[in-house]
PDB file of C-alpha atoms and ligand atoms in Angstrom:
ATOM      1  CA  UNK A   1       3.124  10.066  24.644  1.00  0.00           C
ATOM      2  CA  UNK A   2       5.451   7.356  23.624  1.00  0.00           C
ATOM      3  CA  UNK A   3       4.909   3.753  25.049  1.00  0.00           C
ATOM      4  CA  UNK A   4       8.335   3.800  26.975  1.00  0.00           C
ATOM      5  CA  UNK A   5      10.497   0.687  26.856  1.00  0.00           C
ATOM      6  CA  UNK A   6      13.905  -0.732  27.032  1.00  0.00           C
ATOM      7  CA  UNK A   7      16.282  -3.285  25.485  1.00  0.00           C
ATOM      8  CA  UNK A   8      16.302  -6.090  27.949  1.00  0.00           C
ATOM      9  CA  UNK A   9      18.514  -9.059  28.479  1.00  0.00           C
ATOM     10  CA  UNK A  10      17.153 -12.494  27.584  1.00  0.00           C
ATOM     11  CA  UNK A  11      19.798 -14.067  29.587  1.00  0.00           C
ATOM     12  CA  UNK A  12      18.358 -17.616  30.634  1.00  0.00           C
ATOM     13  CA  UNK A  13      15.578 -17.629  28.127  1.00  0.00           C
ATOM     14  CA  UNK A  14      13.561 -15.009  26.058  1.00  0.00           C
ATOM     15  CA  UNK A  15      10.756 -15.133  29.052  1.00  0.00           C
ATOM     16  CA  UNK A  16      13.213 -13.727  31.597  1.00  0.00           C
ATOM     17  CA  UNK A  17      13.098 -10.577  29.960  1.00  0.00           C
ATOM     18  CA  UNK A  18       9.466  -9.938  30.646  1.00  0.00           C
ATOM     19  CA  UNK A  19      10.456 -10.538  34.414  1.00  0.00           C
ATOM     20  CA  UNK A  20      13.192  -8.292  34.307  1.00  0.00           C
ATOM     21  CA  UNK A  21      10.915  -5.733  32.577  1.00  0.00           C
ATOM     22  CA  UNK A  22       8.221  -5.950  35.079  1.00  0.00           C
ATOM     23  CA  UNK A  23       9.729  -3.352  37.673  1.00  0.00           C
ATOM     24  CA  UNK A  24      10.581  -0.808  35.403  1.00  0.00           C
ATOM     25  CA  UNK A  25       6.614  -0.518  34.670  1.00  0.00           C
ATOM     26  CA  UNK A  26       7.261  -0.167  30.834  1.00  0.00           C
ATOM     27  CA  UNK A  27       4.871  -0.581  27.840  1.00  0.00           C
ATOM     28  CA  UNK A  28       7.250  -1.676  25.133  1.00  0.00           C
ATOM     29  CA  UNK A  29      10.117  -3.935  24.976  1.00  0.00           C
ATOM     30  CA  UNK A  30      13.092  -4.665  22.862  1.00  0.00           C
ATOM     31  CA  UNK A  31      15.100  -8.295  22.859  1.00  0.00           C
ATOM     32  CA  UNK A  32      17.611 -10.080  20.853  1.00  0.00           C
ATOM     33  CA  UNK A  33      15.840 -13.389  19.821  1.00  0.00           C
ATOM     34  CA  UNK A  34      19.284 -15.089  19.590  1.00  0.00           C
ATOM     35  CA  UNK A  35      22.686 -14.111  20.395  1.00  0.00           C
ATOM     36  CA  UNK A  36      23.595 -10.782  18.266  1.00  0.00           C
ATOM     37  CA  UNK A  37      27.200 -11.542  18.073  1.00  0.00           C
ATOM     38  CA  UNK A  38      26.775 -15.021  16.481  1.00  0.00           C
ATOM     39  CA  UNK A  39      25.475 -16.629  13.199  1.00  0.00           C
ATOM     40  CA  UNK A  40      24.417 -19.708  15.021  1.00  0.00           C
ATOM     41  CA  UNK A  41      20.991 -19.912  17.001  1.00  0.00           C
ATOM     42  CA  UNK A  42      19.467 -22.788  18.906  1.00  0.00           C
ATOM     43  CA  UNK A  43      15.866 -23.577  17.934  1.00  0.00           C
ATOM     44  CA  UNK A  44      13.675 -21.744  20.184  1.00  0.00           C
ATOM     45  CA  UNK A  45      12.225 -24.017  22.891  1.00  0.00           C
ATOM     46  CA  UNK A  46       8.309 -24.308  22.381  1.00  0.00           C
ATOM     47  CA  UNK A  47       7.803 -24.236  26.374  1.00  0.00           C
ATOM     48  CA  UNK A  48       9.826 -21.028  26.437  1.00  0.00           C
ATOM     49  CA  UNK A  49       7.830 -19.370  23.736  1.00  0.00           C
ATOM     50  CA  UNK A  50       4.707 -20.312  25.775  1.00  0.00           C
ATOM     51  CA  UNK A  51       6.053 -18.936  28.891  1.00  0.00           C
ATOM     52  CA  UNK A  52       7.044 -15.706  26.873  1.00  0.00           C
ATOM     53  CA  UNK A  53       3.507 -15.369  25.420  1.00  0.00           C
ATOM     54  CA  UNK A  54       1.733 -15.645  28.404  1.00  0.00           C
ATOM     55  CA  UNK A  55       4.353 -13.392  30.345  1.00  0.00           C
ATOM     56  CA  UNK A  56       3.665 -10.709  27.663  1.00  0.00           C
ATOM     57  CA  UNK A  57      -0.139 -11.005  27.981  1.00  0.00           C
ATOM     58  CA  UNK A  58      -0.248 -10.629  31.354  1.00  0.00           C
ATOM     59  CA  UNK A  59       2.238  -7.521  31.411  1.00  0.00           C
ATOM     60  CA  UNK A  60       1.575  -3.912  30.410  1.00  0.00           C
ATOM     61  CA  UNK A  61       3.834  -4.381  27.385  1.00  0.00           C
ATOM     62  CA  UNK A  62       1.912  -3.451  24.027  1.00  0.00           C
ATOM     63  CA  UNK A  63       4.838  -3.875  21.591  1.00  0.00           C
ATOM     64  CA  UNK A  64       7.611  -6.213  21.503  1.00  0.00           C
ATOM     65  CA  UNK A  65      10.561  -5.431  19.131  1.00  0.00           C
ATOM     66  CA  UNK A  66      13.603  -7.437  18.371  1.00  0.00           C
ATOM     67  CA  UNK A  67      16.739  -6.240  17.331  1.00  0.00           C
ATOM     68  CA  UNK A  68      18.935  -8.164  14.994  1.00  0.00           C
ATOM     69  CA  UNK A  69      22.551  -9.559  15.005  1.00  0.00           C
ATOM     70  CA  UNK A  70      25.147  -7.008  14.042  1.00  0.00           C
ATOM     71  CA  UNK A  71      26.698  -9.574  11.937  1.00  0.00           C
ATOM     72  CA  UNK A  72      23.921  -9.197   9.334  1.00  0.00           C
ATOM     73  CA  UNK A  73      24.814  -7.290   6.207  1.00  0.00           C
ATOM     74  CA  UNK A  74      22.287  -7.477   3.513  1.00  0.00           C
ATOM     75  CA  UNK A  75      23.982  -4.539   1.732  1.00  0.00           C
ATOM     76  CA  UNK A  76      27.132  -6.619   0.937  1.00  0.00           C
ATOM     77  CA  UNK A  77      28.444  -6.862  -2.509  1.00  0.00           C
ATOM     78  CA  UNK A  78      30.069 -10.196  -1.587  1.00  0.00           C
ATOM     79  CA  UNK A  79      27.700 -13.035  -2.726  1.00  0.00           C
ATOM     80  CA  UNK A  80      28.436 -15.492  -0.074  1.00  0.00           C
ATOM     81  CA  UNK A  81      28.119 -12.677   2.785  1.00  0.00           C
ATOM     82  CA  UNK A  82      24.909 -11.425   1.158  1.00  0.00           C
ATOM     83  CA  UNK A  83      23.432 -14.939   0.896  1.00  0.00           C
ATOM     84  CA  UNK A  84      24.488 -15.776   4.299  1.00  0.00           C
ATOM     85  CA  UNK A  85      22.977 -12.439   5.958  1.00  0.00           C
ATOM     86  CA  UNK A  86      19.733 -12.930   3.913  1.00  0.00           C
ATOM     87  CA  UNK A  87      19.281 -16.499   5.575  1.00  0.00           C
ATOM     88  CA  UNK A  88      20.216 -15.006   9.019  1.00  0.00           C
ATOM     89  CA  UNK A  89      17.644 -12.416   8.572  1.00  0.00           C
ATOM     90  CA  UNK A  90      14.901 -14.862   7.495  1.00  0.00           C
ATOM     91  CA  UNK A  91      15.879 -17.033  10.477  1.00  0.00           C
ATOM     92  CA  UNK A  92      15.268 -13.957  12.841  1.00  0.00           C
ATOM     93  CA  UNK A  93      12.098 -12.810  11.088  1.00  0.00           C
ATOM     94  CA  UNK A  94      10.958 -16.379  11.641  1.00  0.00           C
ATOM     95  CA  UNK A  95      11.716 -16.471  15.310  1.00  0.00           C
ATOM     96  CA  UNK A  96       9.873 -13.130  15.636  1.00  0.00           C
ATOM     97  CA  UNK A  97       6.875 -14.547  14.056  1.00  0.00           C
ATOM     98  CA  UNK A  98       6.999 -17.766  16.538  1.00  0.00           C
ATOM     99  CA  UNK A  99       7.297 -15.213  19.900  1.00  0.00           C
ATOM    100  CA  UNK A 100       4.920 -12.662  18.244  1.00  0.00           C
ATOM    101  CA  UNK A 101       7.332  -9.785  18.065  1.00  0.00           C
ATOM    102  CA  UNK A 102       5.791  -6.848  16.023  1.00  0.00           C
ATOM    103  CA  UNK A 103       8.954  -5.395  14.435  1.00  0.00           C
ATOM    104  CA  UNK A 104      12.487  -6.636  13.997  1.00  0.00           C
ATOM    105  CA  UNK A 105      15.010  -3.671  13.877  1.00  0.00           C
ATOM    106  CA  UNK A 106      17.553  -4.204  11.490  1.00  0.00           C
ATOM    107  CA  UNK A 107      20.633  -1.983  10.251  1.00  0.00           C
ATOM    108  CA  UNK A 108      20.584  -1.665   6.567  1.00  0.00           C
ATOM    109  CA  UNK A 109      24.359  -2.792   6.336  1.00  0.00           C
ATOM    110  CA  UNK A 110      27.524  -1.553   4.682  1.00  0.00           C
ATOM    111  CA  UNK A 111      28.101  -1.217   0.969  1.00  0.00           C
ATOM    112  CA  UNK A 112      31.816  -1.846   1.579  1.00  0.00           C
ATOM    113  CA  UNK A 113      32.983   0.261  -1.405  1.00  0.00           C
ATOM    114  CA  UNK A 114      30.582  -0.632  -3.908  1.00  0.00           C
ATOM    115  CA  UNK A 115      28.746   2.453  -3.577  1.00  0.00           C
ATOM    116  CA  UNK A 116      25.592   3.767  -2.061  1.00  0.00           C
ATOM    117  CA  UNK A 117      23.179   3.002  -4.954  1.00  0.00           C
ATOM    118  CA  UNK A 118      24.616  -0.540  -5.198  1.00  0.00           C
ATOM    119  CA  UNK A 119      24.313  -1.006  -1.714  1.00  0.00           C
ATOM    120  CA  UNK A 120      20.556  -0.018  -1.642  1.00  0.00           C
ATOM    121  CA  UNK A 121      19.888  -2.330  -4.382  1.00  0.00           C
ATOM    122  CA  UNK A 122      21.232  -5.076  -2.710  1.00  0.00           C
ATOM    123  CA  UNK A 123      19.068  -4.324   0.694  1.00  0.00           C
ATOM    124  CA  UNK A 124      15.954  -4.128  -1.699  1.00  0.00           C
ATOM    125  CA  UNK A 125      16.787  -7.403  -3.516  1.00  0.00           C
ATOM    126  CA  UNK A 126      17.554  -9.227  -0.275  1.00  0.00           C
ATOM    127  CA  UNK A 127      14.082  -7.890   1.330  1.00  0.00           C
ATOM    128  CA  UNK A 128      12.413  -8.772  -1.698  1.00  0.00           C
ATOM    129  CA  UNK A 129      13.694 -12.253  -1.923  1.00  0.00           C
ATOM    130  CA  UNK A 130      12.773 -12.796   1.974  1.00  0.00           C
ATOM    131  CA  UNK A 131       9.176 -11.575   1.200  1.00  0.00           C
ATOM    132  CA  UNK A 132       8.719 -13.964  -1.449  1.00  0.00           C
ATOM    133  CA  UNK A 133      10.085 -16.751   0.292  1.00  0.00           C
ATOM    134  CA  UNK A 134       8.421 -15.995   3.557  1.00  0.00           C
ATOM    135  CA  UNK A 135       4.713 -15.089   2.124  1.00  0.00           C
ATOM    136  CA  UNK A 136       3.079 -15.391   5.581  1.00  0.00           C
ATOM    137  CA  UNK A 137       5.634 -13.309   7.391  1.00  0.00           C
ATOM    138  CA  UNK A 138       4.208 -10.981  10.334  1.00  0.00           C
ATOM    139  CA  UNK A 139       6.874  -9.368  11.920  1.00  0.00           C
ATOM    140  CA  UNK A 140       7.895  -5.960   9.783  1.00  0.00           C
ATOM    141  CA  UNK A 141      11.533  -5.187   9.065  1.00  0.00           C
ATOM    142  CA  UNK A 142      12.135  -1.884  10.997  1.00  0.00           C
ATOM    143  CA  UNK A 143      15.056  -0.369   8.957  1.00  0.00           C
ATOM    144  CA  UNK A 144      17.021   1.760  11.474  1.00  0.00           C
ATOM    145  CA  UNK A 145      18.535   4.903  10.526  1.00  0.00           C
ATOM    146  CA  UNK A 146      22.341   4.974  11.123  1.00  0.00           C
ATOM    147  CA  UNK A 147      25.031   7.228  12.170  1.00  0.00           C
ATOM    148  CA  UNK A 148      26.667   6.797   8.732  1.00  0.00           C
ATOM    149  CA  UNK A 149      30.000   5.481  10.169  1.00  0.00           C
ATOM    150  CA  UNK A 150      32.147   4.423   7.154  1.00  0.00           C
ATOM    151  CA  UNK A 151      30.264   2.976   4.424  1.00  0.00           C
ATOM    152  CA  UNK A 152      27.113   1.958   6.402  1.00  0.00           C
ATOM    153  CA  UNK A 153      23.674   2.841   4.649  1.00  0.00           C
ATOM    154  CA  UNK A 154      20.711   4.672   6.355  1.00  0.00           C
ATOM    155  CA  UNK A 155      22.557   7.728   7.143  1.00  0.00           C
ATOM    156  CA  UNK A 156      20.024   9.992   5.456  1.00  0.00           C
ATOM    157  CA  UNK A 157      16.129   9.543   5.369  1.00  0.00           C
ATOM    158  CA  UNK A 158      16.435   9.816   1.351  1.00  0.00           C
ATOM    159  CA  UNK A 159      18.579   6.686   1.608  1.00  0.00           C
ATOM    160  CA  UNK A 160      15.843   4.889   3.561  1.00  0.00           C
ATOM    161  CA  UNK A 161      13.020   6.106   1.525  1.00  0.00           C
ATOM    162  CA  UNK A 162      15.093   4.745  -1.777  1.00  0.00           C
ATOM    163  CA  UNK A 163      15.247   1.146  -0.183  1.00  0.00           C
ATOM    164  CA  UNK A 164      11.640   1.168   0.548  1.00  0.00           C
ATOM    165  CA  UNK A 165      10.731   2.367  -2.937  1.00  0.00           C
ATOM    166  CA  UNK A 166      12.388  -0.555  -4.135  1.00  0.00           C
ATOM    167  CA  UNK A 167      10.710  -2.871  -1.588  1.00  0.00           C
ATOM    168  CA  UNK A 168       7.695  -4.358  -3.403  1.00  0.00           C
ATOM    169  CA  UNK A 169       5.772  -5.542  -0.145  1.00  0.00           C
ATOM    170  CA  UNK A 170       5.719  -2.116   1.577  1.00  0.00           C
ATOM    171  CA  UNK A 171       3.157  -3.377   4.268  1.00  0.00           C
ATOM    172  CA  UNK A 172       6.147  -5.627   5.779  1.00  0.00           C
ATOM    173  CA  UNK A 173       8.763  -2.813   6.013  1.00  0.00           C
ATOM    174  CA  UNK A 174       8.905   0.104   8.619  1.00  0.00           C
ATOM    175  CA  UNK A 175      11.441   2.569  10.097  1.00  0.00           C
ATOM    176  CA  UNK A 176      13.361   2.581  13.445  1.00  0.00           C
ATOM    177  CA  UNK A 177      14.228   6.055  14.227  1.00  0.00           C
ATOM    178  CA  UNK A 178      17.435   6.389  16.503  1.00  0.00           C
ATOM    179  CA  UNK A 179      17.712   9.747  18.271  1.00  0.00           C
ATOM    180  CA  UNK A 180      21.404   9.205  18.789  1.00  0.00           C
ATOM    181  CA  UNK A 181      22.035   7.945  15.151  1.00  0.00           C
ATOM    182  CA  UNK A 182      20.225  10.673  13.397  1.00  0.00           C
ATOM    183  CA  UNK A 183      21.854  13.345  15.483  1.00  0.00           C
ATOM    184  CA  UNK A 184      25.146  11.812  14.721  1.00  0.00           C
ATOM    185  CA  UNK A 185      24.142  11.691  10.983  1.00  0.00           C
ATOM    186  CA  UNK A 186      23.407  15.446  11.105  1.00  0.00           C
ATOM    187  CA  UNK A 187      19.637  15.830  11.860  1.00  0.00           C
ATOM    188  CA  UNK A 188      19.230  18.207  14.903  1.00  0.00           C
ATOM    189  CA  UNK A 189      16.609  17.806  17.595  1.00  0.00           C
ATOM    190  CA  UNK A 190      18.016  20.452  20.350  1.00  0.00           C
ATOM    191  CA  UNK A 191      15.657  23.496  19.580  1.00  0.00           C
ATOM    192  CA  UNK A 192      11.890  23.327  18.821  1.00  0.00           C
ATOM    193  CA  UNK A 193      12.431  24.441  15.550  1.00  0.00           C
ATOM    194  CA  UNK A 194      15.381  22.196  14.548  1.00  0.00           C
ATOM    195  CA  UNK A 195      13.178  19.217  16.232  1.00  0.00           C
ATOM    196  CA  UNK A 196      10.085  20.416  13.957  1.00  0.00           C
ATOM    197  CA  UNK A 197      12.297  20.391  10.828  1.00  0.00           C
ATOM    198  CA  UNK A 198      13.774  17.117  11.529  1.00  0.00           C
ATOM    199  CA  UNK A 199      10.349  15.394  12.033  1.00  0.00           C
ATOM    200  CA  UNK A 200       8.810  17.186   8.961  1.00  0.00           C
ATOM    201  CA  UNK A 201      11.854  16.042   6.849  1.00  0.00           C
ATOM    202  CA  UNK A 202      11.230  12.584   7.741  1.00  0.00           C
ATOM    203  CA  UNK A 203       7.543  12.782   6.920  1.00  0.00           C
ATOM    204  CA  UNK A 204       8.380  14.592   3.823  1.00  0.00           C
ATOM    205  CA  UNK A 205      10.876  12.025   2.568  1.00  0.00           C
ATOM    206  CA  UNK A 206       9.729   8.775   4.172  1.00  0.00           C
ATOM    207  CA  UNK A 207       6.354   9.179   5.564  1.00  0.00           C
ATOM    208  CA  UNK A 208       5.375   9.093   9.365  1.00  0.00           C
ATOM    209  CA  UNK A 209       3.258   6.031   8.508  1.00  0.00           C
ATOM    210  CA  UNK A 210       6.206   4.093   8.082  1.00  0.00           C
ATOM    211  CA  UNK A 211       7.504   4.797  11.629  1.00  0.00           C
ATOM    212  CA  UNK A 212       7.247   1.884  13.873  1.00  0.00           C
ATOM    213  CA  UNK A 213       9.975   2.440  16.513  1.00  0.00           C
ATOM    214  CA  UNK A 214      11.941   4.767  18.407  1.00  0.00           C
ATOM    215  CA  UNK A 215      15.000   4.315  20.088  1.00  0.00           C
ATOM    216  CA  UNK A 216      15.926   6.962  22.628  1.00  0.00           C
ATOM    217  CA  UNK A 217      19.656   7.285  23.156  1.00  0.00           C
ATOM    218  CA  UNK A 218      21.531  10.386  24.003  1.00  0.00           C
ATOM    219  CA  UNK A 219      24.822  10.749  22.161  1.00  0.00           C
ATOM    220  CA  UNK A 220      28.233  10.906  23.339  1.00  0.00           C
ATOM    221  CA  UNK A 221      29.747  12.282  20.071  1.00  0.00           C
ATOM    222  CA  UNK A 222      29.087  15.645  18.667  1.00  0.00           C
ATOM    223  CA  UNK A 223      26.475  16.639  15.959  1.00  0.00           C
ATOM    224  CA  UNK A 224      27.101  15.186  12.560  1.00  0.00           C
ATOM    225  CA  UNK A 225      30.130  13.237  13.697  1.00  0.00           C
ATOM    226  CA  UNK A 226      28.861   9.982  12.008  1.00  0.00           C
ATOM    227  CA  UNK A 227      30.157   8.228  15.309  1.00  0.00           C
ATOM    228  CA  UNK A 228      27.662   6.034  17.184  1.00  0.00           C
ATOM    229  CA  UNK A 229      28.110   6.352  20.571  1.00  0.00           C
ATOM    230  CA  UNK A 230      25.159   6.281  23.138  1.00  0.00           C
ATOM    231  CA  UNK A 231      24.921   8.195  26.458  1.00  0.00           C
ATOM    232  CA  UNK A 232      22.304   8.159  28.994  1.00  0.00           C
ATOM    233  CA  UNK A 233      19.278  10.511  28.570  1.00  0.00           C
ATOM    234  CA  UNK A 234      20.338  14.348  29.174  1.00  0.00           C
ATOM    235  CA  UNK A 235      23.902  13.622  29.688  1.00  0.00           C
ATOM    236  CA  UNK A 236      25.084  13.595  26.205  1.00  0.00           C
ATOM    237  CA  UNK A 237      25.373  16.147  23.382  1.00  0.00           C
ATOM    238  CA  UNK A 238      21.534  15.885  22.657  1.00  0.00           C
ATOM    239  CA  UNK A 239      20.550  16.900  26.019  1.00  0.00           C
ATOM    240  CA  UNK A 240      17.337  16.989  27.825  1.00  0.00           C
ATOM    241  CA  UNK A 241      15.479  19.815  25.578  1.00  0.00           C
ATOM    242  CA  UNK A 242      15.897  17.257  22.494  1.00  0.00           C
ATOM    243  CA  UNK A 243      14.045  14.458  24.597  1.00  0.00           C
ATOM    244  CA  UNK A 244      11.534  16.933  25.742  1.00  0.00           C
ATOM    245  CA  UNK A 245      10.681  17.493  22.121  1.00  0.00           C
ATOM    246  CA  UNK A 246      10.292  13.795  21.520  1.00  0.00           C
ATOM    247  CA  UNK A 247       8.414  12.915  24.739  1.00  0.00           C
ATOM    248  CA  UNK A 248       5.766  15.624  24.193  1.00  0.00           C
ATOM    249  CA  UNK A 249       5.335  15.281  20.061  1.00  0.00           C
ATOM    250  CA  UNK A 250       1.767  14.123  19.404  1.00  0.00           C
ATOM    251  CA  UNK A 251       3.144  12.915  15.764  1.00  0.00           C
ATOM    252  CA  UNK A 252       4.751   9.968  18.051  1.00  0.00           C
ATOM    253  CA  UNK A 253       2.010   9.221  20.252  1.00  0.00           C
ATOM    254  CA  UNK A 254       1.706   5.394  20.944  1.00  0.00           C
ATOM    255  CA  UNK A 255       4.857   4.394  19.361  1.00  0.00           C
ATOM    256  CA  UNK A 256       7.285   2.226  21.312  1.00  0.00           C
ATOM    257  CA  UNK A 257      10.434   4.512  22.711  1.00  0.00           C
ATOM    258  CA  UNK A 258      13.105   1.923  23.669  1.00  0.00           C
ATOM    259  CA  UNK A 259      16.212   2.911  25.651  1.00  0.00           C
ATOM    260  CA  UNK A 260      19.465   1.302  24.148  1.00  0.00           C
ATOM    261  CA  UNK A 261      21.697   3.242  26.688  1.00  0.00           C
ATOM    262  CA  UNK A 262      24.350   1.462  29.076  1.00  0.00           C
ATOM    263  CA  UNK A 263      22.878  -1.151  31.223  1.00  0.00           C
ATOM    264  CA  UNK A 264      25.278  -2.149  33.953  1.00  0.00           C
ATOM    265  CA  UNK A 265      24.455  -5.299  36.152  1.00  0.00           C
ATOM    266  CA  UNK A 266      20.785  -4.541  37.243  1.00  0.00           C
ATOM    267  CA  UNK A 267      17.861  -2.134  36.241  1.00  0.00           C
ATOM    268  CA  UNK A 268      19.133   0.889  37.999  1.00  0.00           C
ATOM    269  CA  UNK A 269      20.284   2.794  35.064  1.00  0.00           C
ATOM    270  CA  UNK A 270      17.109   1.924  33.015  1.00  0.00           C
ATOM    271  CA  UNK A 271      15.153   3.172  35.974  1.00  0.00           C
ATOM    272  CA  UNK A 272      17.258   6.523  36.073  1.00  0.00           C
ATOM    273  CA  UNK A 273      16.707   7.108  32.327  1.00  0.00           C
ATOM    274  CA  UNK A 274      12.954   6.161  32.352  1.00  0.00           C
ATOM    275  CA  UNK A 275      12.573   8.592  35.296  1.00  0.00           C
ATOM    276  CA  UNK A 276      14.225  11.323  33.302  1.00  0.00           C
ATOM    277  CA  UNK A 277      12.239  10.668  30.283  1.00  0.00           C
ATOM    278  CA  UNK A 278       8.864  10.774  32.300  1.00  0.00           C
ATOM    279  CA  UNK A 279       9.878  14.003  33.998  1.00  0.00           C
ATOM    280  CA  UNK A 280       9.767  15.624  30.665  1.00  0.00           C
ATOM    281  CA  UNK A 281       6.346  14.958  29.685  1.00  0.00           C
ATOM    282  CA  UNK A 282       4.298  18.073  29.819  1.00  0.00           C
ATOM    283  CA  UNK A 283       1.061  17.616  32.178  1.00  0.00           C
TER     284      UNK A 283
HETATM  285 ZN1  LIG B   1      20.497  -0.652  16.205  1.00  0.00          ZN
HETATM  286 ZN1  LIG B   2      19.424   2.266  17.833  1.00  0.00          ZN
END
């Protein structure tokens, strides 16, 4: 069984996310440690950090995950953009360590026309430098599978395996599998056979030991469309059966399974999606 969770707003302070999560009875959570659409970040207030850690400790939450800024592109061929991204990622990893976040989910970025191999080399070079400059870092960088829109990397398990292969400190790198993204990238989950083949392929190419986070999103766009649009669980092209396979797979036992579906103004939509997922668990 997955440790179900959701991406929760940190409006008003990171600790507020834990308050918002409480009525959902979730055992994992994903947050932004800063505004995801801006480069700048105010330093974390130590009092807020203390409150956050106290609330997590008093909650049923076992795994805390953060998602990095959408602006970061460590695959960029542009030296200035690469340097800026690398430094922003360092700041995010540092904020994760201050808060006690276990994994920072990060999109591998876009090669912007320089080619897949050049992009993968840039990603690995950035991560290796970050690791060297942050020798005591704790949070893992969880490279997220992507839908492969445009020149974005991470559309295949092979691309991610190659990044990991070129990262020296493999203890500090993990993988986040997003159900919507891999489906849009051309990995099917809809029948038991296709689901098993996809997970086996992940294990063969990357290794399930690297898997740290599952993102649970249905897909508004069709199979292999390379378009990334999340839908509510069971209301998209993946459908309920795909999530039944995920929810009952013993190979994924204990991993955080986090919703990134549309939120609305309150917890109603998250509660609906969590109820759907829980209803799929075979007893
Ligand atoms: Zn993401
Ligand atoms: Zn995701």
